[in-house]
Amino acid sequence: MSLPVPKPQEVWTLEDEEQHAEVDETLQIEPDASVEDPDFEPSTSSNPYLISQADLNDLIRYLALSNSQAKLLGSRLQGWNLLSPGTRISVFRHHHKELTQFFNQKQSYFLQ
C-alpha cells in the first residue's frame, strides 16, 4: 500500500499568507476566555522562600545526591541567595552512629 506524496506549492502569494494568519488568530485563546481556578490565590509576598538546613538535607536525601553533588547544589543555592541565614553547605553523613550501639570494639589477640 503506497500513499501519495504531497507536493508543495510552487508559487506563494500574499493572499495565502493572510489565510494562514487568519487561521492562527482563531486558534489563540482570548484573554477574557481564560480558564480560572477559583481556589488559586497568588502570593502577595515578594520575598522568596529561603531553604532551611532541614529542607536542604531532606532535598539532598530525596535526590540521593553524592557529597560533591550536594555541595554543588548548596553553593548554587547560596549564590542565588536562596538559603536561609546559618544554613551550612557542607554535608556530614553519620549513618554509622545509629549502628555503633550494636558493636563492641575489643582488643584483638591476633595482632600480638
Short mmCIF file of C-alpha atoms in Angstrom, two decimals:
data_model
loop_
_atom_site.label_atom_id
_atom_site.label_comp_id
_atom_site.label_asym_id
_atom_site.label_seq_id
_atom_site.Cartn_x
_atom_site.Cartn_y
_atom_site.Cartn_z
CA MET A 1 0.00 0.00 0.00
CA SER A 2 1.53 3.30 -1.04
CA LEU A 3 0.38 6.75 -0.09
CA PRO A 4 0.68 9.70 -2.44
CA VAL A 5 3.39 12.17 -1.55
CA PRO A 6 2.02 15.73 -1.27
CA LYS A 7 3.69 18.33 -3.41
CA PRO A 8 4.34 21.84 -2.06
CA GLN A 9 3.02 24.88 -3.85
CA GLU A 10 5.43 26.27 -6.34
CA VAL A 11 4.24 29.87 -6.05
CA TRP A 12 3.24 31.58 -2.82
CA THR A 13 1.13 34.70 -2.83
CA LEU A 14 0.32 37.28 -0.21
CA GLU A 15 -3.27 36.02 -0.10
CA ASP A 16 -2.07 32.57 1.02
CA GLU A 17 -0.19 34.12 3.95
CA GLU A 18 -3.26 36.13 5.00
CA GLN A 19 -5.36 32.95 5.07
CA HIS A 20 -2.78 31.26 7.31
CA ALA A 21 -2.70 34.30 9.59
CA GLU A 22 -6.49 34.20 9.98
CA VAL A 23 -6.35 30.54 10.98
CA ASP A 24 -3.60 31.26 13.54
CA GLU A 25 -5.63 34.07 15.10
CA THR A 26 -8.66 31.83 15.57
CA LEU A 27 -6.54 29.28 17.43
CA GLN A 28 -5.37 31.78 20.03
CA ILE A 29 -7.21 31.90 23.35
CA GLU A 30 -8.79 35.23 24.11
CA PRO A 31 -7.62 36.81 27.39
CA ASP A 32 -11.21 37.07 28.63
CA ALA A 33 -11.88 33.40 27.90
CA SER A 34 -9.02 32.04 30.05
CA VAL A 35 -9.73 29.24 32.49
CA GLU A 36 -9.70 30.45 36.08
CA ASP A 37 -9.13 28.35 39.18
CA PRO A 38 -11.39 29.66 41.95
CA ASP A 39 -9.11 28.18 44.66
CA PHE A 40 -5.91 29.79 43.35
CA GLU A 41 -4.54 32.58 45.49
CA PRO A 42 -1.43 34.33 44.16
CA SER A 43 1.37 35.01 46.57
CA THR A 44 1.36 38.56 47.85
CA SER A 45 4.86 38.28 49.28
CA SER A 46 7.74 39.44 47.13
CA ASN A 47 10.24 37.58 49.34
CA PRO A 48 11.45 34.21 48.02
CA TYR A 49 11.16 31.07 50.11
CA LEU A 50 14.50 30.56 51.82
CA ILE A 51 15.64 26.96 52.18
CA SER A 52 16.49 25.96 55.73
CA GLN A 53 19.11 23.42 56.83
CA ALA A 54 16.46 20.72 57.35
CA ASP A 55 14.91 21.41 53.93
CA LEU A 56 18.32 21.25 52.24
CA ASN A 57 19.18 17.98 53.98
CA ASP A 58 15.81 16.48 53.01
CA LEU A 59 16.26 17.60 49.41
CA ILE A 60 19.75 16.09 49.23
CA ARG A 61 18.49 12.83 50.72
CA TYR A 62 15.42 12.72 48.44
CA LEU A 63 17.51 13.30 45.31
CA ALA A 64 20.16 10.79 46.53
CA LEU A 65 22.97 13.22 45.76
CA SER A 66 26.61 12.37 46.33
CA ASN A 67 28.71 14.59 48.61
CA SER A 68 30.15 16.55 45.66
CA GLN A 69 26.71 16.97 44.07
CA ALA A 70 25.25 18.11 47.40
CA LYS A 71 28.00 20.69 47.83
CA LEU A 72 27.43 21.94 44.28
CA LEU A 73 23.69 22.28 44.88
CA GLY A 74 24.31 24.12 48.14
CA SER A 75 26.78 26.51 46.57
CA ARG A 76 24.39 27.27 43.69
CA LEU A 77 21.51 27.92 46.09
CA GLN A 78 23.78 30.13 48.19
CA GLY A 79 24.89 32.02 45.07
CA TRP A 80 21.24 32.70 44.21
CA ASN A 81 20.58 33.86 47.83
CA LEU A 82 18.01 31.11 48.39
CA LEU A 83 19.48 29.69 51.61
CA SER A 84 18.30 30.99 54.95
CA PRO A 85 21.00 32.57 57.14
CA GLY A 86 23.03 29.99 59.05
CA THR A 87 22.48 27.16 56.57
CA ARG A 88 25.64 25.11 56.12
CA ILE A 89 26.63 23.76 52.73
CA SER A 90 28.99 21.07 53.95
CA VAL A 91 27.45 17.63 54.14
CA PHE A 92 28.14 15.31 57.03
CA ARG A 93 26.75 11.82 56.99
CA HIS A 94 26.75 9.99 60.27
CA HIS A 95 24.67 6.94 59.41
CA HIS A 96 27.16 4.73 61.27
CA LYS A 97 26.40 6.39 64.62
CA GLU A 98 22.98 4.74 64.76
CA LEU A 99 24.61 1.31 64.46
CA THR A 100 27.57 1.70 66.81
CA GLN A 101 25.48 0.65 69.80
CA PHE A 102 25.28 -2.86 68.35
CA PHE A 103 29.06 -3.37 68.03
CA ASN A 104 31.82 -3.69 70.58
CA GLN A 105 35.45 -2.98 69.94
CA LYS A 106 37.66 -5.47 71.79
CA GLN A 107 41.37 -5.92 71.75
CA SER A 108 42.40 -8.30 69.03
CA TYR A 109 44.58 -11.21 70.12
CA PHE A 110 45.68 -11.95 66.56
CA LEU A 111 47.96 -8.92 66.30
CA GLN A 112 50.46 -9.82 69.02
#
